[in-house]
């Protein structure tokens, strides 16, 4: 018997589909199965397509494309329709694609199969293609989506959106176990009040989900009658819903049943072995996702509770001042870290502001942070000065490192810290720094400068480290920002570029609003955090939605002023000036470079960049002259006053020597003696003022100066008026 006759005997036809020409070749049996005359034929693709149910053809097209890309067999179930769209029969198509000149053709068989019985999921399913292949693709997608869910609510949303191949639940509920009771963790496809009747029940209740939890075995109820027969006591709870079939499956994780999953179907489902296999696999993945989400939520709750217990509430009612603080945990691990801030009332009536960062982002770092914060509070409460507080704290942390980590193979931890003693009445700030970023000051006119301060090693490295104190005056209307490096360096920034990003927010934030200084400071704190991470909570411990590289702590301190705005005559009040004070000790010549940077920060919006260079050069010359020719320290005061475009810079450098400078004539190879020459060439005006305890060398620059650098009508002091620098 020929092969063709053998295939015809088992109602199987041959066909060849040429995708290049769009032609389909059919033998007599294939033509008959497609509802055509039983004779060989060559038809167009459109003519053959018209014989397939449109939904089935769409599914077949996807199966074929997948088979072409994978080089596998394309198998699908198709419904054949007549000219009126009535289903004639169901056939199974098997074909193998062949690549020809970059395109493909299908060669395969068409065989009649029995139509599915009414009431089965296959009969009602609009998709009748390769169900097994679709199931595998679905399970891969479901596993990936559930693995990426990070919270219980997100797991439930993913479960509600799963489109199972051939059948889709119209509602679902997830049950958990609390003691001897069954509770509803979440549900989908129900109204908010629909879950109330069975939201909490004893595990002994005659209810399918309770039985699943007790036995660990799935329960399938394909019809309402079977549900009513098996569970008559709780049938009224289910009767109110328009479901005709239910599946209850145990949620098992690590060999322990943690709950149950209910899937309800509005259309009848027979729960064939394939369907039960899909449901069982989804239940296993759902259990793992819920367990993982539960652990993450418990860890997050632990982290938030730990940080809340360690973070103080800042005192909002400091006379004449306002304070705001933020803490944002890291986005990895337990979301705990070593950053902290504190506010300590001192016996003198002053306030101490502390901010610091213990190395690491783990529970150990958080524990050390808590111990160090308590130690700092104790030392501060004893009335020690800032330098002594940090020295004692460094010895304390070094002792912990020695006793707890020595010989255990663990790295010892250190901590950076900034301790500021605040006098609210005068605005004096005594700053001691241990390896921490310097504070930034926003002046009354909105300009922001980073204030260099003296400092020592981070705490815990050398128990004998010294921490010199720097005094800063916070003028009325000024605001100070201190923060940990997470706010500055997140996003690949270094200290310089990080401060540049924050300076823009710090400078442009509105002040003098109707909300009051405290509320305005809270808004500024939020704006600074948002500049780095996007919108955040208004609470100090509120977590952000994205994953953070480092935890963040920041403190803002503002000294209140009358503000600026308009007076009673609706005339703008004069814009306040800016002023900075900077000291350079004999033992710290490296701070001369910081003094130059300080002047550049003060003049960052100055109109003429050449004058900015001149100011930095003159400051460097005068301060160097003090350190070289006197035995005392240099105290630099820089003030900018006036309206933008016509401002005046006045710089004074005071020292304790009463010897006045005099002119020198340096040779070509001399390394000094040019200070007065530079003052005469670059300054608008300059001079030296004797004082009772020394002298003050000063110069002025004018933003609207002419080519000579002098204000209109002004003249530099002549040789007979000038004083000159002392001889080397």
XYZ file of C-alpha atoms in Angstrom:
728
model
C 0.000 0.000 0.000
C 1.323 3.404 -0.885
C 2.050 5.955 1.841
C -0.625 8.274 0.486
C -3.264 5.528 0.672
C -2.157 4.638 4.192
C -2.516 8.249 5.336
C -5.936 8.526 3.714
C -7.040 5.389 5.537
C -6.348 7.035 8.885
C -7.906 10.366 7.793
C -4.577 12.130 7.495
C -3.721 14.550 4.690
C -0.482 16.102 3.458
C 0.096 19.794 2.861
C 2.919 22.163 1.976
C 2.817 25.850 2.884
C 5.251 28.075 0.914
C 5.596 31.339 2.812
C 7.575 32.953 -0.038
C 4.901 32.571 -2.728
C 1.949 32.547 -0.365
C 0.714 29.252 -1.899
C -0.527 26.143 -0.076
C -0.480 22.699 -1.740
C -3.005 20.129 -0.444
C -3.514 16.484 -1.295
C -7.050 15.129 -1.680
C -7.434 14.097 1.984
C -6.109 17.428 3.275
C -8.521 19.269 0.978
C -11.416 17.179 2.283
C -10.498 17.840 5.904
C -10.523 21.579 5.149
C -14.066 21.342 3.777
C -13.022 21.469 0.113
C -13.607 18.998 -2.734
C -11.579 15.796 -2.136
C -8.987 16.408 -4.840
C -5.457 17.809 -4.883
C -5.371 21.597 -4.979
C -3.026 24.571 -4.842
C -4.655 27.496 -3.050
C -3.693 30.923 -1.908
C -2.837 31.517 1.725
C -5.978 33.653 2.112
C -8.193 30.836 0.781
C -6.770 28.321 3.262
C -6.847 30.820 6.106
C -10.564 31.346 5.545
C -11.150 27.668 6.453
C -9.613 28.092 9.923
C -11.302 29.577 12.950
C -9.800 33.140 13.165
C -8.810 32.781 16.818
C -7.096 29.471 16.120
C -5.194 30.844 13.139
C -3.768 33.654 15.270
C -2.524 31.052 17.747
C -1.105 28.865 14.978
C 0.813 31.790 13.562
C 2.605 32.259 16.907
C 3.344 28.527 17.171
C 4.786 28.481 13.648
C 6.992 31.520 14.272
C 8.338 29.897 17.438
C 9.032 26.638 15.584
C 10.837 28.519 12.815
C 13.064 30.338 15.287
C 13.785 27.171 17.311
C 13.891 24.699 14.407
C 11.367 22.451 16.139
C 8.083 20.809 15.247
C 5.041 23.079 14.971
C 1.992 21.343 16.434
C -1.449 22.903 16.813
C -5.133 22.068 17.127
C -7.412 23.895 14.656
C -11.146 24.225 14.184
C -12.284 24.011 10.531
C -15.226 26.259 9.597
C -17.458 26.491 6.526
C -18.443 29.572 4.527
C -20.923 30.590 7.238
C -18.371 30.248 10.061
C -19.869 27.042 11.480
C -17.352 24.569 12.922
C -17.143 21.437 10.751
C -14.464 19.470 12.562
C -11.282 19.760 14.609
C -7.915 18.789 13.139
C -4.414 18.482 14.462
C -1.630 19.924 12.348
C 1.966 18.771 12.616
C 4.599 20.387 10.398
C 8.294 21.079 10.319
C 9.599 24.363 8.916
C 12.400 24.400 6.358
C 14.444 27.533 5.680
C 14.683 28.236 1.940
C 16.669 31.276 0.725
C 16.067 33.154 3.956
C 12.358 32.348 4.026
C 10.567 29.219 5.150
C 8.066 26.611 4.040
C 6.028 24.194 6.121
C 5.604 20.548 5.181
C 3.360 18.464 7.364
C 0.168 16.545 8.012
C -3.428 17.358 8.920
C -5.398 14.759 10.883
C -8.952 14.798 12.138
C -9.349 14.438 15.919
C -12.326 14.147 18.222
C -13.799 17.478 19.306
C -13.480 18.214 23.057
C -16.543 17.483 25.133
C -18.721 20.450 26.150
C -18.026 21.671 29.678
C -14.302 21.060 29.575
C -11.847 23.885 29.753
C -10.482 23.011 26.316
C -13.926 23.408 24.774
C -14.441 26.847 26.174
C -10.886 28.030 25.671
C -10.530 30.383 22.689
C -6.914 29.317 22.261
C -6.522 25.832 20.889
C -2.862 25.777 19.860
C 0.021 23.908 21.414
C -1.228 24.011 25.008
C 1.804 22.311 26.459
C 4.196 24.763 24.827
C 2.070 27.685 26.000
C 2.047 26.255 29.514
C 5.833 26.136 29.647
C 6.096 29.739 28.463
C 3.497 30.811 31.025
C 5.288 29.109 33.902
C 8.578 30.774 32.941
C 6.928 34.201 32.902
C 5.083 33.528 36.152
C 8.240 32.355 37.914
C 10.201 35.412 36.804
C 7.427 37.845 37.822
C 6.927 36.244 41.243
C 10.685 36.120 41.875
C 10.928 39.879 41.304
C 8.060 40.738 43.686
C 9.445 42.327 46.851
C 6.379 42.658 49.081
C 3.252 40.656 49.909
C 1.057 43.205 48.144
C 3.243 42.983 45.040
C 3.127 39.171 45.086
C -0.679 39.288 45.198
C -0.804 41.780 42.324
C 1.413 39.505 40.232
C -0.699 36.446 41.077
C -3.870 38.312 40.109
C -2.419 39.202 36.718
C -1.267 35.714 35.706
C -2.897 34.654 32.426
C -2.935 30.881 32.557
C -2.993 29.059 29.211
C -6.516 27.921 28.364
C -8.114 28.867 31.673
C -7.942 31.944 33.843
C -9.217 32.376 37.431
C -11.854 35.063 37.815
C -11.006 35.520 41.491
C -8.413 34.408 43.971
C -7.713 34.577 47.677
C -4.574 33.842 49.675
C -4.968 32.516 53.223
C -2.377 32.615 55.966
C -2.075 30.986 59.374
C -2.046 32.889 62.654
C -1.983 30.495 65.566
C -5.084 28.294 65.309
C -6.848 30.574 62.868
C -7.039 30.991 59.108
C -6.832 34.597 57.901
C -7.115 36.241 54.500
C -3.804 37.809 53.472
C -5.230 39.241 50.276
C -7.752 38.661 47.546
C -8.537 39.723 44.000
C -11.736 39.786 41.991
C -13.878 40.561 45.020
C -15.344 43.728 46.461
C -13.650 45.048 49.625
C -16.394 43.611 51.847
C -16.581 40.253 50.087
C -13.760 38.743 52.116
C -15.274 39.535 55.485
C -17.387 36.341 55.986
C -14.314 34.095 55.916
C -11.593 36.607 56.731
C -10.864 34.797 60.004
C -11.924 31.283 61.057
C -10.640 28.376 63.111
C -8.532 25.775 61.342
C -11.058 23.119 62.434
C -13.782 24.775 60.343
C -15.375 22.633 57.623
C -14.046 24.891 54.869
C -11.891 23.860 51.865
C -9.007 26.250 52.641
C -8.910 25.107 56.268
C -8.871 21.457 55.194
C -6.065 22.151 52.735
C -3.981 23.697 55.523
C -4.720 20.779 57.867
C -3.980 18.015 55.375
C -1.531 19.653 52.940
C -3.515 18.219 49.990
C -5.190 20.178 47.190
C -8.976 20.191 46.755
C -10.634 20.609 43.339
C -14.352 21.383 43.072
C -15.392 21.392 39.380
C -19.095 22.133 40.047
C -21.215 24.080 42.514
C -23.125 20.919 43.386
C -19.965 19.178 44.509
C -18.982 22.137 46.679
C -22.417 22.119 48.345
C -22.282 18.352 48.855
C -18.814 18.237 50.391
C -18.975 21.409 52.495
C -22.608 22.084 53.370
C -21.748 24.109 56.497
C -19.687 26.737 54.655
C -21.413 26.510 51.273
C -23.348 29.768 51.984
C -20.004 31.600 52.085
C -19.222 30.481 48.537
C -22.762 30.522 47.119
C -22.835 34.314 47.048
C -20.090 34.385 44.381
C -20.717 33.675 40.697
C -18.176 30.865 40.509
C -18.857 27.424 39.099
C -15.493 25.788 39.854
C -12.922 26.158 42.635
C -9.360 25.017 43.249
C -7.827 25.135 46.742
C -4.106 24.401 46.892
C -1.663 24.333 49.835
C 1.126 26.892 49.957
C 4.169 24.908 51.034
C 7.587 26.414 51.665
C 10.585 24.453 52.982
C 8.323 21.494 53.766
C 5.935 23.566 55.888
C 2.390 24.595 54.943
C 2.190 28.379 55.350
C -1.284 28.915 53.915
C -3.667 28.136 51.085
C -4.508 29.568 47.673
C -8.039 29.672 46.285
C -8.708 30.112 42.544
C -12.336 30.608 41.517
C -13.616 30.185 37.934
C -16.821 31.638 36.519
C -16.829 29.008 33.739
C -16.771 25.255 34.451
C -13.297 23.711 34.701
C -12.767 19.942 34.613
C -9.318 20.195 36.268
C -7.557 17.838 33.908
C -4.121 16.517 34.892
C -2.452 19.232 32.814
C -4.516 21.956 34.476
C -3.822 20.568 37.930
C -0.116 20.487 37.092
C -0.169 24.191 36.191
C -2.089 25.118 39.340
C 0.239 23.082 41.549
C 3.336 24.679 40.035
C 1.906 28.179 40.446
C 1.029 27.410 44.084
C 4.604 26.351 44.793
C 6.039 29.499 43.218
C 3.447 31.614 45.034
C 4.394 30.061 48.389
C 8.086 30.763 47.832
C 7.371 34.347 46.771
C 5.149 34.974 49.811
C 7.712 33.494 52.187
C 10.483 35.585 50.636
C 8.361 38.730 50.797
C 7.462 38.007 54.411
C 11.132 37.747 55.363
C 11.950 41.001 53.579
C 9.055 42.805 55.240
C 10.085 41.489 58.654
C 13.646 42.622 58.055
C 12.454 46.043 56.929
C 10.206 46.369 59.983
C 13.130 45.383 62.194
C 15.393 47.918 60.478
C 12.875 50.745 60.744
C 12.188 49.944 64.393
C 15.898 49.792 65.145
C 16.589 53.109 63.474
C 13.572 54.781 65.102
C 14.758 53.648 68.509
C 18.231 55.050 67.858
C 17.279 58.304 66.143
C 16.227 61.134 68.454
C 13.571 63.725 67.798
C 15.190 67.102 67.265
C 14.149 69.914 69.580
C 12.055 72.324 67.506
C 11.884 75.227 69.979
C 15.473 76.518 70.217
C 15.146 80.270 70.906
C 15.972 82.196 67.761
C 16.795 79.080 65.735
C 15.109 76.282 63.794
C 16.340 72.706 63.266
C 15.353 69.993 60.780
C 16.750 66.484 60.381
C 16.400 63.524 58.044
C 17.558 59.924 58.076
C 17.203 57.740 54.964
C 18.318 54.083 55.255
C 20.314 52.281 52.636
C 18.427 50.236 50.060
C 20.341 46.983 50.495
C 20.459 44.220 53.100
C 18.537 44.962 56.270
C 18.358 48.661 55.337
C 20.332 49.570 58.433
C 23.607 51.388 58.586
C 25.929 53.414 60.737
C 24.718 56.962 59.959
C 23.150 58.920 62.812
C 22.423 62.384 64.098
C 21.734 63.683 67.593
C 20.790 66.848 69.456
C 22.027 67.145 73.053
C 21.075 69.804 75.638
C 24.252 70.872 77.464
C 24.670 71.914 81.124
C 25.728 75.406 79.967
C 22.351 75.980 78.327
C 23.818 75.534 74.867
C 22.892 72.809 72.362
C 25.189 70.205 70.799
C 24.446 68.955 67.285
C 26.146 65.691 66.354
C 26.226 63.829 63.068
C 28.311 60.786 62.234
C 28.812 57.665 60.180
C 30.065 54.308 61.448
C 31.757 52.267 58.748
C 29.481 49.632 57.184
C 25.824 49.018 56.311
C 24.876 46.110 58.537
C 23.565 45.269 61.978
C 27.050 45.475 63.456
C 27.430 49.032 62.173
C 24.021 49.951 63.583
C 24.936 48.426 66.951
C 28.229 50.324 67.130
C 26.409 53.475 66.120
C 24.005 53.074 69.034
C 26.835 52.566 71.525
C 28.831 55.491 70.152
C 25.834 57.813 70.208
C 25.167 57.002 73.861
C 28.831 57.573 74.737
C 28.853 60.946 72.979
C 25.718 62.000 74.845
C 27.324 61.012 78.145
C 30.556 62.928 77.470
C 28.662 65.984 76.248
C 26.322 65.947 79.250
C 29.362 66.042 81.539
C 30.145 69.500 80.144
C 33.279 68.703 78.138
C 34.309 70.968 75.256
C 33.880 69.651 71.702
C 37.526 68.598 71.310
C 37.425 66.635 74.567
C 34.122 64.979 73.650
C 35.572 63.609 70.396
C 38.851 62.561 72.028
C 36.975 60.525 74.625
C 34.667 59.062 71.974
C 37.672 57.984 69.884
C 39.186 56.175 72.866
C 35.819 54.574 73.577
C 35.479 53.199 70.022
C 39.127 52.087 69.967
C 38.470 50.139 73.162
C 35.449 48.404 71.608
C 37.545 47.468 68.579
C 40.242 46.044 70.800
C 37.973 43.998 73.078
C 35.310 42.801 70.628
C 37.149 42.296 67.339
C 40.777 41.649 68.276
C 41.801 38.134 67.278
C 38.422 37.301 65.703
C 39.511 37.897 62.135
C 37.070 40.777 61.734
C 37.954 44.226 60.526
C 37.864 46.921 63.155
C 35.377 49.715 62.550
C 35.952 53.452 62.597
C 33.506 56.347 62.532
C 33.498 59.868 61.183
C 31.829 62.537 63.299
C 31.069 66.259 63.374
C 30.336 67.769 66.807
C 28.972 71.325 66.977
C 28.322 73.263 70.163
C 25.701 75.940 69.438
C 25.115 79.142 71.388
C 21.580 80.150 70.301
C 21.922 83.663 71.752
C 24.993 84.697 69.746
C 25.070 82.216 66.871
C 28.549 81.007 67.847
C 29.345 77.490 66.649
C 32.334 75.608 68.056
C 33.059 72.784 65.620
C 35.192 69.702 66.185
C 35.582 67.305 63.268
C 36.759 63.679 63.052
C 37.250 62.830 59.377
C 33.742 64.031 58.487
C 32.670 66.313 55.587
C 32.775 70.007 56.459
C 29.581 71.971 57.097
C 28.031 74.167 54.406
C 26.584 77.608 55.147
C 23.885 79.344 53.138
C 24.326 83.044 53.755
C 21.545 85.577 54.109
C 21.734 86.489 50.398
C 21.446 82.830 49.325
C 25.100 82.146 48.522
C 26.376 78.766 49.742
C 29.942 78.101 50.870
C 31.553 75.028 52.355
C 33.288 76.086 55.579
C 36.657 74.342 56.038
C 37.236 73.361 59.648
C 40.170 71.895 61.518
C 39.905 68.199 62.132
C 41.501 64.963 63.195
C 41.400 61.277 62.280
C 38.109 59.349 62.286
C 37.100 58.015 65.675
C 38.524 54.647 66.722
C 41.713 54.731 64.639
C 44.116 56.395 67.097
C 42.942 56.671 70.724
C 45.356 59.595 71.275
C 44.132 61.748 68.381
C 43.543 65.460 68.935
C 40.544 67.282 67.532
C 41.102 71.047 67.250
C 38.053 73.298 67.466
C 37.007 75.820 64.822
C 34.723 78.706 65.737
C 32.091 79.810 63.220
C 29.507 82.543 63.611
C 26.087 81.760 62.166
C 24.744 85.179 61.303
C 21.012 86.031 61.384
C 19.316 84.669 58.264
C 22.009 82.036 57.631
C 21.449 78.266 57.474
C 23.979 75.513 58.124
C 23.858 72.047 56.538
C 25.785 69.100 57.960
C 25.370 65.641 56.450
C 26.982 62.261 55.926
C 28.758 61.385 52.696
C 25.750 59.425 51.430
C 24.001 62.694 50.579
C 27.058 64.055 48.785
C 28.586 61.122 46.927
C 25.554 59.054 45.870
C 25.259 58.612 42.110
C 28.986 58.432 41.372
C 29.754 61.953 42.627
C 32.859 62.929 44.553
C 32.899 65.604 47.252
C 33.348 68.460 44.784
C 30.678 67.487 42.268
C 28.367 66.272 45.023
C 28.484 69.635 46.788
C 27.888 71.306 43.441
C 24.666 69.333 43.008
C 23.478 70.175 46.521
C 24.542 73.831 46.283
C 22.047 74.447 43.489
C 19.167 73.138 45.623
C 20.453 74.845 48.760
C 20.748 78.231 47.069
C 17.510 78.241 45.108
C 15.198 76.991 47.860
C 12.660 79.687 48.747
C 13.052 81.391 52.116
C 10.990 83.863 54.005
C 7.727 82.098 53.135
C 4.483 82.302 55.022
C 4.978 78.836 56.501
C 7.517 80.148 59.007
C 11.235 79.324 59.368
C 10.661 75.858 60.825
C 8.328 74.724 58.056
C 10.572 76.258 55.408
C 13.519 74.314 56.825
C 11.508 71.063 56.683
C 10.797 71.713 53.014
C 14.478 72.368 52.373
C 15.385 69.050 54.042
C 12.961 67.229 51.742
C 14.300 69.084 48.702
C 17.887 68.087 49.480
C 16.963 64.409 49.821
C 14.850 64.526 46.657
C 17.754 66.029 44.739
C 19.653 62.786 45.360
C 16.979 60.071 45.495
C 13.653 61.458 44.321
C 10.497 61.988 46.441
C 10.737 60.778 50.018
C 8.661 60.637 53.130
C 8.273 63.700 55.315
C 9.344 61.592 58.305
C 12.928 61.294 59.341
C 12.918 57.530 58.985
C 10.650 57.248 55.959
C 12.026 54.805 53.405
C 12.358 55.649 49.754
C 11.041 53.556 46.927
C 14.311 53.163 45.052
C 17.415 51.275 46.104
C 19.914 53.563 47.821
C 23.674 53.194 47.577
C 24.337 54.513 51.084
C 22.320 55.629 54.062
C 21.932 59.349 54.678
C 21.747 61.583 57.724
C 21.462 65.353 57.538
C 20.870 68.236 59.939
C 19.842 71.792 59.099
C 20.261 74.665 61.555
C 18.886 78.099 60.718
C 19.287 81.322 62.674
C 16.173 83.410 62.415
C 16.210 86.957 61.138
C 13.753 89.660 60.171
C 14.096 88.319 56.663
C 13.879 90.248 53.457
C 10.947 91.018 51.287
C 9.044 94.329 51.008
C 8.589 97.082 53.528
C 5.429 98.975 54.340
C 5.864 101.148 51.270
C 6.065 98.131 48.956
C 9.717 98.907 48.286
C 12.107 95.945 48.173
C 14.301 95.784 51.236
C 18.050 95.834 50.588
C 19.505 92.448 49.825
C 21.629 91.291 52.786
C 25.352 90.920 52.327
C 27.502 87.883 52.928
C 30.292 87.484 55.436
C 32.705 84.710 56.263
C 35.375 84.327 58.919
C 38.304 81.942 58.481
C 41.375 81.308 60.612
C 44.742 79.837 59.628
C 47.007 78.675 62.447
C 50.793 78.693 62.367
C 50.788 74.903 62.465
C 48.338 74.638 59.557
C 49.911 76.245 56.482
C 47.966 73.813 54.303
C 44.833 75.797 55.186
C 46.038 78.641 52.962
C 44.659 76.664 50.001
C 41.371 76.324 51.885
C 41.337 80.102 52.411
C 41.667 80.612 48.657
C 38.767 78.199 48.037
C 36.734 80.033 50.664
C 37.153 83.352 48.836
C 36.227 81.724 45.535
C 33.083 80.295 47.116
C 32.141 83.711 48.474
C 32.643 85.209 44.998
C 31.151 82.316 43.007
C 28.634 84.672 41.314
C 30.996 87.646 40.942
C 30.738 89.277 37.542
C 34.447 89.441 36.663
C 36.326 86.109 37.016
C 39.674 87.960 36.791
C 38.818 89.832 39.964
C 38.019 86.495 41.653
C 41.489 85.263 40.705
C 42.975 88.514 42.026
C 41.124 88.179 45.353
C 42.338 84.579 45.819
C 45.930 85.617 45.026
C 45.865 88.567 47.439
C 44.405 86.444 50.241
C 47.121 83.861 49.695
C 49.836 86.552 49.796
C 48.589 88.271 52.941
C 47.948 85.078 54.918
C 51.316 83.627 53.890
C 52.958 86.876 54.998
C 51.366 86.532 58.453
C 52.540 82.926 58.896
C 56.027 83.752 57.633
C 56.787 87.008 59.438
C 54.823 86.706 62.705
C 54.456 84.164 65.474
C 50.652 84.249 65.560
C 47.703 82.972 63.589
C 45.873 84.729 60.761
C 42.195 85.604 61.061
C 40.516 86.323 57.737
C 37.194 88.168 57.459
C 35.600 88.630 54.021
C 32.446 90.677 53.434
C 30.434 91.287 50.273
C 27.898 94.113 50.320
C 25.733 95.971 47.813
C 23.484 95.125 44.902
C 24.459 92.510 42.315
C 26.632 94.117 39.650
C 27.898 96.890 41.905
C 29.008 94.974 44.983
C 32.071 95.599 47.126
C 34.384 92.912 48.513
C 36.327 93.807 51.651
C 38.874 91.341 53.008
C 40.678 91.857 56.330
C 43.484 89.629 57.615
C 44.285 90.261 61.269
C 47.352 89.053 63.179
C 48.837 89.620 66.623
C 52.006 91.430 65.531
C 52.246 95.232 65.888
C 55.107 95.480 63.360
C 53.848 97.307 60.286
C 54.935 96.135 56.815
C 57.276 98.234 54.670
C 58.127 98.300 51.017
C 60.845 96.053 49.645
C 62.573 95.876 46.265
C 62.903 92.150 45.486
C 65.353 91.034 42.882
C 64.512 88.822 39.950
C 65.393 85.644 41.844
C 63.801 86.632 45.169
C 61.089 84.301 46.472
C 59.289 86.975 48.540
C 58.796 90.712 48.902
C 56.147 91.199 46.201
C 53.056 91.364 48.414
C 52.675 95.151 48.417
C 53.350 95.292 44.691
C 50.470 92.904 44.064
C 48.191 94.867 46.417
C 48.909 98.104 44.551
C 48.360 96.469 41.159
C 45.266 94.345 41.857
C 43.319 95.909 44.731
C 40.868 98.741 44.324
C 42.000 100.149 47.664
C 44.065 98.665 50.471
C 45.731 99.544 53.729
C 46.929 98.445 57.144
C 45.111 99.417 60.353
C 47.050 99.172 63.632
C 45.099 97.694 66.526
C 45.717 97.389 70.236
C 46.530 93.694 69.920
C 48.135 93.688 66.493
C 47.153 94.932 63.053
C 44.752 94.273 60.197
C 45.773 94.240 56.534
C 42.837 94.862 54.255
C 41.894 95.355 50.624
C 38.733 96.036 48.641
C 37.559 95.063 45.151
C 34.584 96.554 43.311
C 32.375 94.619 40.945
C 31.733 97.678 38.721
C 35.363 98.845 38.754
C 37.042 100.202 35.653
C 40.067 98.828 33.935
C 42.333 99.916 36.770
C 40.241 98.014 39.278
C 39.247 101.185 41.130
C 35.789 102.587 41.836
C 34.889 105.836 40.093
C 36.540 108.738 41.884
C 38.656 106.531 44.124
C 42.425 106.390 44.241
C 44.805 103.926 45.783
C 46.997 105.196 48.594
C 50.219 106.718 47.332
C 53.676 105.661 48.371
C 53.719 108.154 51.183
C 50.393 106.810 52.477
C 51.125 103.149 52.074
C 52.715 100.872 54.559
C 54.998 98.126 53.416
C 55.639 94.596 54.483
C 58.364 93.772 57.004
C 61.708 92.678 55.718
C 62.359 88.991 55.678
